Amino acid sequence: MAEEVAEIKEKKEPLFSKKNLQVLKDPLDDTNPVSVQVLGICSALAVTVQVKPAIIMTLGVLFVSAFSNLIISLLRKGIPGRVRIIVQLIVVATLVTIVDQVLKAFMFDVSKQLAVFVGLIITNCIIMGRLEAFALGQKPWPAFLDGVGNGLGYGLILIAVAVCRELFGAGSILGFQIIPDWAYEHGYVNNGLMVLPPAALFLIGVYIWIQRSRNQKLINVS
């Protein structure tokens, strides 16, 4: 009887209840996968020279993270514990293949620019970590929201870094010239460091410093 009452209460929970919204919002700040958990750093260094590939990479990771969480949550009661990693890899690899083929079909130039990094989404620690830590123990809807939240949290860092690198490295954003010609005529020079991978590392470090200065809860997070 008690179980029936609990089940009825669970069914009445709104899709965007406070609990579900927290699952969606936490990865944007308090549990951000890049700046707090320090995951997915390699791709953040490699694809943030320009904003466009950073946005495309964000959408790819968001799609794979959200739907892999959803699928694994739907299958969680039927997956034997000993082979769960293999099942997770198959699901993630299938979704990554879809992303890769869509990019090759409709955005071939970006596909060449992202090159191996789209394929490496399969081994992205953020995605495998969320499958193990959240999707395997949660219902499909919260698992889906968790995947969306972590994809957005990852993309937030990528796009913020890409905006700084493209602006100060090339004087443009999304290919549109932002720094005016008169600035170059008066001696302004694009910063060559911004087109190199170490610039992304410095910018992520600055972001982490600002984030932890603003959010005291993150000071002792390791």
mmCIF file of C-alpha atoms in Angstrom:
data_model
loop_
_atom_site.group_PDB
_atom_site.id
_atom_site.type_symbol
_atom_site.label_atom_id
_atom_site.label_comp_id
_atom_site.label_asym_id
_atom_site.label_seq_id
_atom_site.Cartn_x
_atom_site.Cartn_y
_atom_site.Cartn_z
ATOM 1 C CA MET A 1 0.000 0.000 0.000
ATOM 2 C CA ALA A 2 2.793 2.379 0.939
ATOM 3 C CA GLU A 3 4.579 1.577 -2.308
ATOM 4 C CA GLU A 4 1.439 2.384 -4.295
ATOM 5 C CA VAL A 5 1.110 5.760 -2.554
ATOM 6 C CA ALA A 6 4.782 6.538 -3.246
ATOM 7 C CA GLU A 7 4.369 5.546 -6.891
ATOM 8 C CA ILE A 8 1.338 7.849 -7.267
ATOM 9 C CA LYS A 9 3.324 10.745 -5.773
ATOM 10 C CA GLU A 10 6.192 10.114 -8.169
ATOM 11 C CA LYS A 11 3.851 10.141 -11.159
ATOM 12 C CA LYS A 12 2.526 13.544 -10.089
ATOM 13 C CA GLU A 13 5.988 15.129 -10.075
ATOM 14 C CA PRO A 14 6.113 17.821 -12.788
ATOM 15 C CA LEU A 15 8.596 17.378 -15.598
ATOM 16 C CA PHE A 16 10.354 20.579 -14.573
ATOM 17 C CA SER A 17 10.039 20.244 -10.817
ATOM 18 C CA LYS A 18 12.551 21.997 -8.564
ATOM 19 C CA LYS A 19 14.516 18.753 -8.243
ATOM 20 C CA ASN A 20 14.658 18.205 -12.004
ATOM 21 C CA LEU A 21 15.604 21.818 -12.688
ATOM 22 C CA GLN A 22 18.434 21.484 -10.164
ATOM 23 C CA VAL A 23 19.701 18.441 -12.082
ATOM 24 C CA LEU A 24 19.686 20.588 -15.223
ATOM 25 C CA LYS A 25 21.275 23.713 -13.660
ATOM 26 C CA ASP A 26 23.982 22.279 -11.388
ATOM 27 C CA PRO A 27 26.352 21.316 -14.258
ATOM 28 C CA LEU A 28 26.323 24.926 -15.458
ATOM 29 C CA ASP A 29 28.113 26.100 -12.309
ATOM 30 C CA ASP A 30 28.369 24.077 -9.069
ATOM 31 C CA THR A 31 29.261 20.756 -10.752
ATOM 32 C CA ASN A 32 30.486 22.019 -14.111
ATOM 33 C CA PRO A 33 32.244 19.076 -15.820
ATOM 34 C CA VAL A 34 35.159 21.186 -17.120
ATOM 35 C CA SER A 35 35.806 23.885 -14.531
ATOM 36 C CA VAL A 36 34.864 21.905 -11.377
ATOM 37 C CA GLN A 37 35.406 18.230 -12.284
ATOM 38 C CA VAL A 38 38.256 19.039 -14.728
ATOM 39 C CA LEU A 39 36.995 16.628 -17.414
ATOM 40 C CA GLY A 40 36.974 17.004 -21.210
ATOM 41 C CA ILE A 41 40.003 19.309 -21.123
ATOM 42 C CA CYS A 42 41.686 17.866 -24.258
ATOM 43 C CA SER A 43 38.885 18.841 -26.622
ATOM 44 C CA ALA A 44 38.571 22.214 -24.870
ATOM 45 C CA LEU A 45 42.189 22.923 -25.789
ATOM 46 C CA ALA A 46 41.897 21.683 -29.354
ATOM 47 C CA VAL A 47 38.627 23.007 -30.798
ATOM 48 C CA THR A 48 38.397 26.498 -29.311
ATOM 49 C CA VAL A 49 40.552 28.443 -31.768
ATOM 50 C CA GLN A 50 37.313 29.604 -33.432
ATOM 51 C CA VAL A 51 33.756 29.908 -32.148
ATOM 52 C CA LYS A 52 32.060 27.945 -34.941
ATOM 53 C CA PRO A 53 33.774 24.571 -34.318
ATOM 54 C CA ALA A 54 33.316 25.100 -30.564
ATOM 55 C CA ILE A 55 29.550 25.479 -31.071
ATOM 56 C CA ILE A 56 29.390 22.415 -33.336
ATOM 57 C CA MET A 57 31.428 20.371 -30.861
ATOM 58 C CA THR A 58 29.120 21.516 -28.053
ATOM 59 C CA LEU A 59 26.042 20.411 -29.986
ATOM 60 C CA GLY A 60 27.663 17.035 -30.711
ATOM 61 C CA VAL A 61 28.562 16.394 -27.080
ATOM 62 C CA LEU A 62 25.157 17.651 -25.942
ATOM 63 C CA PHE A 63 23.367 15.244 -28.299
ATOM 64 C CA VAL A 64 25.501 12.253 -27.294
ATOM 65 C CA SER A 65 25.405 13.049 -23.572
ATOM 66 C CA ALA A 66 21.631 13.565 -23.429
ATOM 67 C CA PHE A 67 20.592 10.566 -25.499
ATOM 68 C CA SER A 68 23.195 8.151 -24.127
ATOM 69 C CA ASN A 69 21.969 9.004 -20.620
ATOM 70 C CA LEU A 70 18.378 8.452 -21.763
ATOM 71 C CA ILE A 71 19.059 5.132 -23.492
ATOM 72 C CA ILE A 72 21.175 3.707 -20.663
ATOM 73 C CA SER A 73 18.545 4.743 -18.124
ATOM 74 C CA LEU A 74 15.854 2.979 -20.176
ATOM 75 C CA LEU A 75 18.019 -0.166 -20.374
ATOM 76 C CA ARG A 76 19.465 -0.007 -16.849
ATOM 77 C CA LYS A 77 17.368 -2.826 -15.347
ATOM 78 C CA GLY A 78 18.277 -5.210 -18.151
ATOM 79 C CA ILE A 79 22.035 -4.598 -18.316
ATOM 80 C CA PRO A 80 24.174 -7.152 -16.418
ATOM 81 C CA GLY A 81 26.698 -5.361 -14.223
ATOM 82 C CA ARG A 82 29.671 -7.225 -15.713
ATOM 83 C CA VAL A 83 29.048 -5.963 -19.242
ATOM 84 C CA ARG A 84 27.637 -2.518 -18.499
ATOM 85 C CA ILE A 85 30.747 -0.689 -19.744
ATOM 86 C CA ILE A 86 30.592 -2.534 -23.090
ATOM 87 C CA VAL A 87 26.902 -1.679 -23.470
ATOM 88 C CA GLN A 88 27.604 1.960 -22.625
ATOM 89 C CA LEU A 89 30.400 2.135 -25.190
ATOM 90 C CA ILE A 90 28.169 0.625 -27.889
ATOM 91 C CA VAL A 91 25.425 3.175 -27.199
ATOM 92 C CA VAL A 92 27.864 6.113 -27.129
ATOM 93 C CA ALA A 93 29.713 4.904 -30.256
ATOM 94 C CA THR A 94 26.426 4.606 -32.165
ATOM 95 C CA LEU A 95 25.412 8.149 -31.255
ATOM 96 C CA VAL A 96 28.880 9.516 -32.082
ATOM 97 C CA THR A 97 28.724 7.812 -35.478
ATOM 98 C CA ILE A 98 25.400 9.557 -36.145
ATOM 99 C CA VAL A 99 26.937 12.934 -35.252
ATOM 100 C CA ASP A 100 29.986 12.239 -37.433
ATOM 101 C CA GLN A 101 27.911 11.216 -40.456
ATOM 102 C CA VAL A 102 25.582 14.223 -40.117
ATOM 103 C CA LEU A 103 28.591 16.571 -40.006
ATOM 104 C CA LYS A 104 30.147 14.933 -43.073
ATOM 105 C CA ALA A 105 26.844 15.170 -44.960
ATOM 106 C CA PHE A 106 25.857 18.746 -44.117
ATOM 107 C CA MET A 107 28.945 20.530 -42.703
ATOM 108 C CA PHE A 108 31.918 18.887 -44.361
ATOM 109 C CA ASP A 109 34.292 21.805 -43.729
ATOM 110 C CA VAL A 110 33.588 21.733 -39.990
ATOM 111 C CA SER A 111 33.860 17.940 -40.023
ATOM 112 C CA LYS A 112 37.403 18.227 -41.416
ATOM 113 C CA GLN A 113 38.232 20.948 -38.891
ATOM 114 C CA LEU A 114 37.072 18.890 -35.913
ATOM 115 C CA ALA A 115 38.643 15.774 -37.422
ATOM 116 C CA VAL A 116 39.474 13.166 -34.790
ATOM 117 C CA PHE A 117 37.894 15.062 -31.896
ATOM 118 C CA VAL A 118 34.356 14.061 -32.896
ATOM 119 C CA GLY A 119 35.389 10.400 -32.787
ATOM 120 C CA LEU A 120 37.021 10.948 -29.422
ATOM 121 C CA ILE A 121 33.643 11.869 -27.930
ATOM 122 C CA ILE A 122 33.361 8.097 -27.440
ATOM 123 C CA THR A 123 36.054 8.289 -24.776
ATOM 124 C CA ASN A 124 34.971 11.622 -23.325
ATOM 125 C CA CYS A 125 35.181 11.290 -19.541
ATOM 126 C CA ILE A 126 32.147 13.524 -19.070
ATOM 127 C CA ILE A 127 29.838 11.177 -20.972
ATOM 128 C CA MET A 128 31.109 7.912 -19.497
ATOM 129 C CA GLY A 129 31.204 9.493 -16.035
ATOM 130 C CA ARG A 130 27.559 10.579 -16.180
ATOM 131 C CA LEU A 131 26.455 7.175 -17.437
ATOM 132 C CA GLU A 132 28.156 5.458 -14.502
ATOM 133 C CA ALA A 133 27.384 8.031 -11.820
ATOM 134 C CA PHE A 134 23.845 9.050 -12.776
ATOM 135 C CA ALA A 135 22.056 7.359 -15.676
ATOM 136 C CA LEU A 136 22.479 3.804 -14.360
ATOM 137 C CA GLY A 137 20.606 4.697 -11.170
ATOM 138 C CA GLN A 138 17.996 7.191 -12.340
ATOM 139 C CA LYS A 139 14.762 7.296 -14.287
ATOM 140 C CA PRO A 140 14.903 8.336 -17.961
ATOM 141 C CA TRP A 141 13.714 11.941 -17.637
ATOM 142 C CA PRO A 142 16.166 13.049 -14.884
ATOM 143 C CA ALA A 143 18.910 11.153 -16.712
ATOM 144 C CA PHE A 144 18.095 13.016 -19.937
ATOM 145 C CA LEU A 145 18.124 16.366 -18.118
ATOM 146 C CA ASP A 146 21.452 15.498 -16.520
ATOM 147 C CA GLY A 147 22.891 14.782 -19.972
ATOM 148 C CA VAL A 148 21.555 18.077 -21.329
ATOM 149 C CA GLY A 149 22.892 19.989 -18.316
ATOM 150 C CA ASN A 150 26.368 18.494 -18.581
ATOM 151 C CA GLY A 151 26.454 19.092 -22.345
ATOM 152 C CA LEU A 152 25.500 22.725 -21.777
ATOM 153 C CA GLY A 153 28.035 23.084 -18.954
ATOM 154 C CA TYR A 154 30.765 21.710 -21.214
ATOM 155 C CA GLY A 155 29.672 23.989 -24.044
ATOM 156 C CA LEU A 156 29.580 27.041 -21.800
ATOM 157 C CA ILE A 157 33.315 26.732 -21.141
ATOM 158 C CA LEU A 158 34.172 25.856 -24.754
ATOM 159 C CA ILE A 159 32.303 28.800 -26.245
ATOM 160 C CA ALA A 160 33.566 31.284 -23.626
ATOM 161 C CA VAL A 161 37.157 30.226 -24.332
ATOM 162 C CA ALA A 162 36.574 30.236 -28.110
ATOM 163 C CA VAL A 163 35.154 33.786 -28.046
ATOM 164 C CA CYS A 164 38.284 35.074 -26.261
ATOM 165 C CA ARG A 165 40.680 33.154 -28.515
ATOM 166 C CA GLU A 166 39.072 34.135 -31.812
ATOM 167 C CA LEU A 167 38.563 37.764 -30.737
ATOM 168 C CA PHE A 168 42.107 38.383 -29.528
ATOM 169 C CA GLY A 169 43.780 35.893 -31.878
ATOM 170 C CA ALA A 170 42.095 36.913 -35.126
ATOM 171 C CA GLY A 171 40.103 40.052 -34.279
ATOM 172 C CA SER A 172 36.815 38.400 -35.240
ATOM 173 C CA ILE A 173 33.954 36.308 -33.864
ATOM 174 C CA LEU A 174 32.252 33.704 -36.053
ATOM 175 C CA GLY A 175 34.265 35.134 -38.954
ATOM 176 C CA PHE A 176 32.904 38.684 -38.578
ATOM 177 C CA GLN A 177 35.575 41.320 -38.006
ATOM 178 C CA ILE A 178 35.125 42.896 -34.548
ATOM 179 C CA ILE A 179 38.354 44.805 -34.020
ATOM 180 C CA PRO A 180 38.225 47.762 -36.462
ATOM 181 C CA ASP A 181 40.842 48.484 -39.102
ATOM 182 C CA TRP A 182 41.869 51.752 -37.435
ATOM 183 C CA ALA A 183 43.079 49.772 -34.404
ATOM 184 C CA TYR A 184 45.478 47.829 -36.651
ATOM 185 C CA GLU A 185 46.529 51.072 -38.366
ATOM 186 C CA HIS A 186 47.455 52.488 -34.931
ATOM 187 C CA GLY A 187 49.644 49.544 -34.020
ATOM 188 C CA TYR A 188 47.282 46.875 -32.652
ATOM 189 C CA VAL A 189 48.481 43.340 -33.435
ATOM 190 C CA ASN A 190 46.550 40.096 -33.013
ATOM 191 C CA ASN A 191 47.823 38.028 -30.100
ATOM 192 C CA GLY A 192 49.614 35.004 -31.565
ATOM 193 C CA LEU A 193 49.453 33.108 -28.280
ATOM 194 C CA MET A 194 45.659 32.913 -28.570
ATOM 195 C CA VAL A 195 45.835 30.588 -31.582
ATOM 196 C CA LEU A 196 47.985 28.095 -29.665
ATOM 197 C CA PRO A 197 46.555 25.381 -27.345
ATOM 198 C CA PRO A 198 48.234 26.794 -24.188
ATOM 199 C CA ALA A 199 46.006 29.876 -24.464
ATOM 200 C CA ALA A 200 42.951 27.681 -23.838
ATOM 201 C CA LEU A 201 44.631 26.280 -20.732
ATOM 202 C CA PHE A 202 45.339 29.784 -19.418
ATOM 203 C CA LEU A 203 41.780 30.945 -20.134
ATOM 204 C CA ILE A 204 40.215 27.917 -18.449
ATOM 205 C CA GLY A 205 42.462 28.568 -15.449
ATOM 206 C CA VAL A 206 41.273 32.170 -15.291
ATOM 207 C CA TYR A 207 37.645 30.994 -15.567
ATOM 208 C CA ILE A 208 38.166 28.550 -12.680
ATOM 209 C CA TRP A 209 39.775 31.285 -10.589
ATOM 210 C CA ILE A 210 36.884 33.695 -11.197
ATOM 211 C CA GLN A 211 34.277 30.976 -10.637
ATOM 212 C CA ARG A 212 35.756 29.878 -7.299
ATOM 213 C CA SER A 213 36.219 33.465 -6.159
ATOM 214 C CA ARG A 214 32.538 34.059 -6.825
ATOM 215 C CA ASN A 215 31.209 30.724 -5.528
ATOM 216 C CA GLN A 216 32.585 29.943 -2.065
ATOM 217 C CA LYS A 217 31.134 26.398 -2.164
ATOM 218 C CA LEU A 218 33.752 25.436 -4.753
ATOM 219 C CA ILE A 219 36.843 26.512 -2.816
ATOM 220 C CA ASN A 220 37.394 23.141 -1.152
ATOM 221 C CA VAL A 221 36.234 21.025 -4.120
ATOM 222 C CA SER A 222 39.016 18.750 -5.348
#
